[in-house]
Amino acid sequence: MNCNHLHIFQKTLASTGINAILLKKDLSNLSALDTALRMELYNREILEQSIAFLKHWLIPERIIRYVDKFRLNYFLIYVPEKYCKEDEFPYFVAGPFFYERIATDNIHQLMREYDIPNTLFPDILTFFNTIPEIGNINSLESMVLTLSTELFEQNYHISYLPKNELRLVKSQEELKKVQEQTSITSTSIEERYNVENQMLDAITVGDFQEAYAAHQKFTSFYIHPRTEDLLRNKQNFQVILNTIARKAAERAGVHPLYLDDVSTKFAVKINHAKTTDELDKIARDLVYQYCLLAKNHSLQRYSPVVKNIISYIDFHFMEDLSLSYFADMFNITKTYLSSLFKKETGSTLTDFIHQIRMRRAITLMNSSTLPVTEIAEACGYHDISYFIRIFKKNYKISPKQYQKNIQKTLA
């Protein structure tokens, strides 16, 4: 068994939002195929028959592209047994995903066709909204084909099940009796919390791939809507995501000044989002930005002296700061401090002060119409010519030209 190959395959697909599992021989992980949608609607025996039917088509070197009756897309991949554990079938299932999201009217039509009670519409709709949408299906097929071929050392080709072989479970006898008040529940609260903690741990160490994979898994769980407005419901959950991601980055030792900037930015984006697809993109960027903070601005790895200096600069960048100023503050030589700061941060102390001040200058230019002289003063530069020189060095453009560009963009 080579778990690394399987792990690479799963992580790569997880980066696109797609889940991938090896089927257990006892089918104990069957519900992971669709976050238990079918397990709640149908008898387990019917599902096992469907799996047996699909396994009939899986042979070495074949990848099946399969679209089920709920229009969910899957890749079914035969994996050489040497990569599997004893309790696993050599069948990799990647999905579900949409390449085109289903309209609300079509969801109603599907429910009528398969005798699903109307009372379950909010649950079914919420479930469909958790399924990732892949814009370019050809690129995804190419990626899956390349991954499978390289990782599992097989000359794979992609096949499609003939339409007349897509047998659909439909009869009343095959349907489990669903009570009028039934709610589809994908997993236990304990499991959701475990996945949430995995996401927070990954953000804390700045591991975006792990954090986003955990986030995608978490959003696949069914959580009962708090409002009837699906957009507002999703906004509410992303506000919560923004809060807990901030806490994870704070746990990593990121300074509150950085956290406040990112948190405020995403609070505004979430509130102004017009579609659920827009919110999905915001969530991915949110997880990425907090991981970046934890990776690049964590103070945990710094010595007490450097940590205190960075914190001081963040709050006192308008003051006259210099190497001599901090050497006197901590009663150490300038040579030692200069060497220590460069070793731990990769930047000279002077350059680091300029970086903080320039970031503040850009923020002021983007959010105000203050003249350049006042912005320079607010950032700790009392010599306007020096401010302009440092600004042009960092951004390859003068402050006035930067302001003009902003005005053109807003016009």
PDB file of N, CA and C in Angstrom, residues 190-251:
ATOM      1  N   GLU A 190     -20.655  16.040  16.487  1.00  0.00           N
ATOM      2  CA  GLU A 190     -19.274  15.767  16.896  1.00  0.00           C
ATOM      3  C   GLU A 190     -18.348  15.715  15.692  1.00  0.00           C
ATOM      4  N   GLU A 191     -18.799  15.062  14.612  1.00  0.00           N
ATOM      5  CA  GLU A 191     -17.954  14.956  13.421  1.00  0.00           C
ATOM      6  C   GLU A 191     -17.746  16.322  12.787  1.00  0.00           C
ATOM      7  N   ARG A 192     -18.793  17.140  12.749  1.00  0.00           N
ATOM      8  CA  ARG A 192     -18.656  18.484  12.180  1.00  0.00           C
ATOM      9  C   ARG A 192     -17.637  19.296  12.980  1.00  0.00           C
ATOM     10  N   TYR A 193     -17.697  19.182  14.299  1.00  0.00           N
ATOM     11  CA  TYR A 193     -16.746  19.910  15.125  1.00  0.00           C
ATOM     12  C   TYR A 193     -15.315  19.419  14.885  1.00  0.00           C
ATOM     13  N   ASN A 194     -15.151  18.120  14.690  1.00  0.00           N
ATOM     14  CA  ASN A 194     -13.816  17.581  14.422  1.00  0.00           C
ATOM     15  C   ASN A 194     -13.236  18.161  13.136  1.00  0.00           C
ATOM     16  N   VAL A 195     -14.076  18.231  12.092  1.00  0.00           N
ATOM     17  CA  VAL A 195     -13.614  18.786  10.814  1.00  0.00           C
ATOM     18  C   VAL A 195     -13.330  20.276  10.958  1.00  0.00           C
ATOM     19  N   GLU A 196     -14.176  20.976  11.712  1.00  0.00           N
ATOM     20  CA  GLU A 196     -13.950  22.395  11.947  1.00  0.00           C
ATOM     21  C   GLU A 196     -12.607  22.609  12.651  1.00  0.00           C
ATOM     22  N   ASN A 197     -12.297  21.768  13.626  1.00  0.00           N
ATOM     23  CA  ASN A 197     -11.020  21.884  14.334  1.00  0.00           C
ATOM     24  C   ASN A 197      -9.838  21.581  13.415  1.00  0.00           C
ATOM     25  N   GLN A 198     -10.023  20.626  12.487  1.00  0.00           N
ATOM     26  CA  GLN A 198      -8.970  20.349  11.512  1.00  0.00           C
ATOM     27  C   GLN A 198      -8.691  21.579  10.660  1.00  0.00           C
ATOM     28  N   MET A 199      -9.758  22.272  10.269  1.00  0.00           N
ATOM     29  CA  MET A 199      -9.600  23.488   9.474  1.00  0.00           C
ATOM     30  C   MET A 199      -8.859  24.563  10.263  1.00  0.00           C
ATOM     31  N   LEU A 200      -9.243  24.753  11.518  1.00  0.00           N
ATOM     32  CA  LEU A 200      -8.604  25.776  12.345  1.00  0.00           C
ATOM     33  C   LEU A 200      -7.133  25.452  12.587  1.00  0.00           C
ATOM     34  N   ASP A 201      -6.830  24.187  12.818  1.00  0.00           N
ATOM     35  CA  ASP A 201      -5.433  23.783  13.025  1.00  0.00           C
ATOM     36  C   ASP A 201      -4.604  24.067  11.775  1.00  0.00           C
ATOM     37  N   ALA A 202      -5.190  23.801  10.609  1.00  0.00           N
ATOM     38  CA  ALA A 202      -4.465  24.026   9.357  1.00  0.00           C
ATOM     39  C   ALA A 202      -4.242  25.513   9.117  1.00  0.00           C
ATOM     40  N   ILE A 203      -5.240  26.358   9.430  1.00  0.00           N
ATOM     41  CA  ILE A 203      -5.059  27.807   9.291  1.00  0.00           C
ATOM     42  C   ILE A 203      -3.969  28.293  10.232  1.00  0.00           C
ATOM     43  N   THR A 204      -3.946  27.757  11.437  1.00  0.00           N
ATOM     44  CA  THR A 204      -2.960  28.185  12.437  1.00  0.00           C
ATOM     45  C   THR A 204      -1.529  27.976  11.956  1.00  0.00           C
ATOM     46  N   VAL A 205      -1.295  26.897  11.197  1.00  0.00           N
ATOM     47  CA  VAL A 205       0.064  26.634  10.696  1.00  0.00           C
ATOM     48  C   VAL A 205       0.239  27.138   9.268  1.00  0.00           C
ATOM     49  N   GLY A 206      -0.801  27.792   8.705  1.00  0.00           N
ATOM     50  CA  GLY A 206      -0.680  28.376   7.367  1.00  0.00           C
ATOM     51  C   GLY A 206      -0.764  27.385   6.238  1.00  0.00           C
ATOM     52  N   ASP A 207      -1.383  26.212   6.454  1.00  0.00           N
ATOM     53  CA  ASP A 207      -1.489  25.189   5.412  1.00  0.00           C
ATOM     54  C   ASP A 207      -2.811  25.353   4.669  1.00  0.00           C
ATOM     55  N   PHE A 208      -2.784  26.079   3.550  1.00  0.00           N
ATOM     56  CA  PHE A 208      -4.017  26.389   2.827  1.00  0.00           C
ATOM     57  C   PHE A 208      -4.674  25.140   2.250  1.00  0.00           C
ATOM     58  N   GLN A 209      -3.895  24.222   1.659  1.00  0.00           N
ATOM     59  CA  GLN A 209      -4.478  23.032   1.044  1.00  0.00           C
ATOM     60  C   GLN A 209      -5.285  22.233   2.065  1.00  0.00           C
ATOM     61  N   GLU A 210      -4.701  22.006   3.238  1.00  0.00           N
ATOM     62  CA  GLU A 210      -5.400  21.253   4.279  1.00  0.00           C
ATOM     63  C   GLU A 210      -6.602  22.038   4.801  1.00  0.00           C
ATOM     64  N   ALA A 211      -6.423  23.340   4.983  1.00  0.00           N
ATOM     65  CA  ALA A 211      -7.502  24.162   5.531  1.00  0.00           C
ATOM     66  C   ALA A 211      -8.687  24.204   4.582  1.00  0.00           C
ATOM     67  N   TYR A 212      -8.421  24.383   3.287  1.00  0.00           N
ATOM     68  CA  TYR A 212      -9.531  24.493   2.337  1.00  0.00           C
ATOM     69  C   TYR A 212     -10.205  23.144   2.124  1.00  0.00           C
ATOM     70  N   ALA A 213      -9.412  22.074   2.142  1.00  0.00           N
ATOM     71  CA  ALA A 213     -10.013  20.733   2.020  1.00  0.00           C
ATOM     72  C   ALA A 213     -10.956  20.477   3.195  1.00  0.00           C
ATOM     73  N   ALA A 214     -10.524  20.860   4.400  1.00  0.00           N
ATOM     74  CA  ALA A 214     -11.385  20.687   5.582  1.00  0.00           C
ATOM     75  C   ALA A 214     -12.612  21.582   5.487  1.00  0.00           C
ATOM     76  N   HIS A 215     -12.427  22.802   4.980  1.00  0.00           N
ATOM     77  CA  HIS A 215     -13.569  23.704   4.814  1.00  0.00           C
ATOM     78  C   HIS A 215     -14.586  23.125   3.840  1.00  0.00           C
ATOM     79  N   GLN A 216     -14.107  22.565   2.722  1.00  0.00           N
ATOM     80  CA  GLN A 216     -15.014  21.965   1.751  1.00  0.00           C
ATOM     81  C   GLN A 216     -15.770  20.790   2.353  1.00  0.00           C
ATOM     82  N   LYS A 217     -15.062  20.012   3.151  1.00  0.00           N
ATOM     83  CA  LYS A 217     -15.722  18.879   3.805  1.00  0.00           C
ATOM     84  C   LYS A 217     -16.766  19.379   4.796  1.00  0.00           C
ATOM     85  N   PHE A 218     -16.423  20.428   5.528  1.00  0.00           N
ATOM     86  CA  PHE A 218     -17.355  20.975   6.511  1.00  0.00           C
ATOM     87  C   PHE A 218     -18.614  21.504   5.838  1.00  0.00           C
ATOM     88  N   THR A 219     -18.463  22.196   4.700  1.00  0.00           N
ATOM     89  CA  THR A 219     -19.630  22.757   4.019  1.00  0.00           C
ATOM     90  C   THR A 219     -20.474  21.681   3.354  1.00  0.00           C
ATOM     91  N   SER A 220     -19.923  20.477   3.219  1.00  0.00           N
ATOM     92  CA  SER A 220     -20.718  19.392   2.639  1.00  0.00           C
ATOM     93  C   SER A 220     -21.694  18.802   3.652  1.00  0.00           C
ATOM     94  N   PHE A 221     -21.484  19.085   4.956  1.00  0.00           N
ATOM     95  CA  PHE A 221     -22.397  18.610   5.974  1.00  0.00           C
ATOM     96  C   PHE A 221     -23.706  19.396   5.888  1.00  0.00           C
ATOM     97  N   TYR A 222     -24.770  18.698   6.116  1.00  0.00           N
ATOM     98  CA  TYR A 222     -26.050  19.404   6.148  1.00  0.00           C
ATOM     99  C   TYR A 222     -26.225  20.076   7.510  1.00  0.00           C
ATOM    100  N   ILE A 223     -26.458  21.378   7.471  1.00  0.00           N
ATOM    101  CA  ILE A 223     -26.758  22.144   8.675  1.00  0.00           C
ATOM    102  C   ILE A 223     -28.069  22.874   8.422  1.00  0.00           C
ATOM    103  N   HIS A 224     -29.025  22.703   9.291  1.00  0.00           N
ATOM    104  CA  HIS A 224     -30.354  23.249   9.044  1.00  0.00           C
ATOM    105  C   HIS A 224     -30.293  24.768   8.889  1.00  0.00           C
ATOM    106  N   PRO A 225     -30.923  25.305   7.815  1.00  0.00           N
ATOM    107  CA  PRO A 225     -30.879  26.751   7.574  1.00  0.00           C
ATOM    108  C   PRO A 225     -31.452  27.542   8.744  1.00  0.00           C
ATOM    109  N   ARG A 226     -30.849  28.707   9.000  1.00  0.00           N
ATOM    110  CA  ARG A 226     -31.350  29.556  10.080  1.00  0.00           C
ATOM    111  C   ARG A 226     -32.395  30.547   9.576  1.00  0.00           C
ATOM    112  N   THR A 227     -32.425  30.778   8.269  1.00  0.00           N
ATOM    113  CA  THR A 227     -33.452  31.629   7.675  1.00  0.00           C
ATOM    114  C   THR A 227     -33.924  30.959   6.390  1.00  0.00           C
ATOM    115  N   GLU A 228     -35.040  31.428   5.844  1.00  0.00           N
ATOM    116  CA  GLU A 228     -35.541  30.889   4.590  1.00  0.00           C
ATOM    117  C   GLU A 228     -34.817  31.495   3.395  1.00  0.00           C
ATOM    118  N   ASP A 229     -34.093  32.582   3.600  1.00  0.00           N
ATOM    119  CA  ASP A 229     -33.320  33.227   2.546  1.00  0.00           C
ATOM    120  C   ASP A 229     -31.967  32.524   2.440  1.00  0.00           C
ATOM    121  N   LEU A 230     -31.756  31.756   1.350  1.00  0.00           N
ATOM    122  CA  LEU A 230     -30.532  30.963   1.221  1.00  0.00           C
ATOM    123  C   LEU A 230     -29.281  31.829   1.139  1.00  0.00           C
ATOM    124  N   LEU A 231     -29.387  32.997   0.466  1.00  0.00           N
ATOM    125  CA  LEU A 231     -28.230  33.884   0.385  1.00  0.00           C
ATOM    126  C   LEU A 231     -27.859  34.405   1.767  1.00  0.00           C
ATOM    127  N   ARG A 232     -28.863  34.873   2.502  1.00  0.00           N
ATOM    128  CA  ARG A 232     -28.590  35.388   3.841  1.00  0.00           C
ATOM    129  C   ARG A 232     -28.084  34.284   4.761  1.00  0.00           C
ATOM    130  N   ASN A 233     -28.636  33.087   4.597  1.00  0.00           N
ATOM    131  CA  ASN A 233     -28.198  31.957   5.410  1.00  0.00           C
ATOM    132  C   ASN A 233     -26.717  31.680   5.181  1.00  0.00           C
ATOM    133  N   LYS A 234     -26.305  31.707   3.907  1.00  0.00           N
ATOM    134  CA  LYS A 234     -24.898  31.454   3.584  1.00  0.00           C
ATOM    135  C   LYS A 234     -24.017  32.598   4.074  1.00  0.00           C
ATOM    136  N   GLN A 235     -24.528  33.816   4.002  1.00  0.00           N
ATOM    137  CA  GLN A 235     -23.771  34.957   4.532  1.00  0.00           C
ATOM    138  C   GLN A 235     -23.549  34.802   6.026  1.00  0.00           C
ATOM    139  N   ASN A 236     -24.572  34.337   6.728  1.00  0.00           N
ATOM    140  CA  ASN A 236     -24.443  34.142   8.179  1.00  0.00           C
ATOM    141  C   ASN A 236     -23.334  33.153   8.505  1.00  0.00           C
ATOM    142  N   PHE A 237     -23.292  32.042   7.759  1.00  0.00           N
ATOM    143  CA  PHE A 237     -22.268  31.040   8.024  1.00  0.00           C
ATOM    144  C   PHE A 237     -20.871  31.557   7.675  1.00  0.00           C
ATOM    145  N   GLN A 238     -20.786  32.431   6.667  1.00  0.00           N
ATOM    146  CA  GLN A 238     -19.464  32.965   6.318  1.00  0.00           C
ATOM    147  C   GLN A 238     -18.998  34.021   7.312  1.00  0.00           C
ATOM    148  N   VAL A 239     -19.927  34.712   7.921  1.00  0.00           N
ATOM    149  CA  VAL A 239     -19.560  35.611   9.025  1.00  0.00           C
ATOM    150  C   VAL A 239     -18.935  34.794  10.152  1.00  0.00           C
ATOM    151  N   ILE A 240     -19.529  33.628  10.424  1.00  0.00           N
ATOM    152  CA  ILE A 240     -18.980  32.733  11.447  1.00  0.00           C
ATOM    153  C   ILE A 240     -17.602  32.230  11.022  1.00  0.00           C
ATOM    154  N   LEU A 241     -17.466  31.866   9.726  1.00  0.00           N
ATOM    155  CA  LEU A 241     -16.166  31.413   9.205  1.00  0.00           C
ATOM    156  C   LEU A 241     -15.115  32.498   9.377  1.00  0.00           C
ATOM    157  N   ASN A 242     -15.480  33.741   9.096  1.00  0.00           N
ATOM    158  CA  ASN A 242     -14.552  34.864   9.249  1.00  0.00           C
ATOM    159  C   ASN A 242     -14.089  34.997  10.697  1.00  0.00           C
ATOM    160  N   THR A 243     -15.003  34.786  11.616  1.00  0.00           N
ATOM    161  CA  THR A 243     -14.685  34.911  13.045  1.00  0.00           C
ATOM    162  C   THR A 243     -13.747  33.802  13.519  1.00  0.00           C
ATOM    163  N   ILE A 244     -14.078  32.550  13.168  1.00  0.00           N
ATOM    164  CA  ILE A 244     -13.257  31.445  13.673  1.00  0.00           C
ATOM    165  C   ILE A 244     -11.907  31.388  12.959  1.00  0.00           C
ATOM    166  N   ALA A 245     -11.857  31.814  11.693  1.00  0.00           N
ATOM    167  CA  ALA A 245     -10.564  31.861  10.991  1.00  0.00           C
ATOM    168  C   ALA A 245      -9.671  32.936  11.610  1.00  0.00           C
ATOM    169  N   ARG A 246     -10.287  34.035  11.986  1.00  0.00           N
ATOM    170  CA  ARG A 246      -9.530  35.087  12.682  1.00  0.00           C
ATOM    171  C   ARG A 246      -8.952  34.552  13.992  1.00  0.00           C
ATOM    172  N   LYS A 247      -9.752  33.792  14.725  1.00  0.00           N
ATOM    173  CA  LYS A 247      -9.281  33.220  15.979  1.00  0.00           C
ATOM    174  C   LYS A 247      -8.116  32.256  15.744  1.00  0.00           C
ATOM    175  N   ALA A 248      -8.191  31.494  14.648  1.00  0.00           N
ATOM    176  CA  ALA A 248      -7.109  30.556  14.335  1.00  0.00           C
ATOM    177  C   ALA A 248      -5.816  31.303  14.032  1.00  0.00           C
ATOM    178  N   ALA A 249      -5.917  32.386  13.261  1.00  0.00           N
ATOM    179  CA  ALA A 249      -4.725  33.185  12.943  1.00  0.00           C
ATOM    180  C   ALA A 249      -4.198  33.896  14.186  1.00  0.00           C
ATOM    181  N   GLU A 250      -5.112  34.311  15.054  1.00  0.00           N
ATOM    182  CA  GLU A 250      -4.697  34.928  16.321  1.00  0.00           C
ATOM    183  C   GLU A 250      -3.929  33.927  17.167  1.00  0.00           C
ATOM    184  N   ARG A 251      -4.383  32.664  17.140  1.00  0.00           N
ATOM    185  CA  ARG A 251      -3.701  31.595  17.866  1.00  0.00           C
ATOM    186  C   ARG A 251      -2.295  31.378  17.324  1.00  0.00           C
TER     187      ARG A 251
END
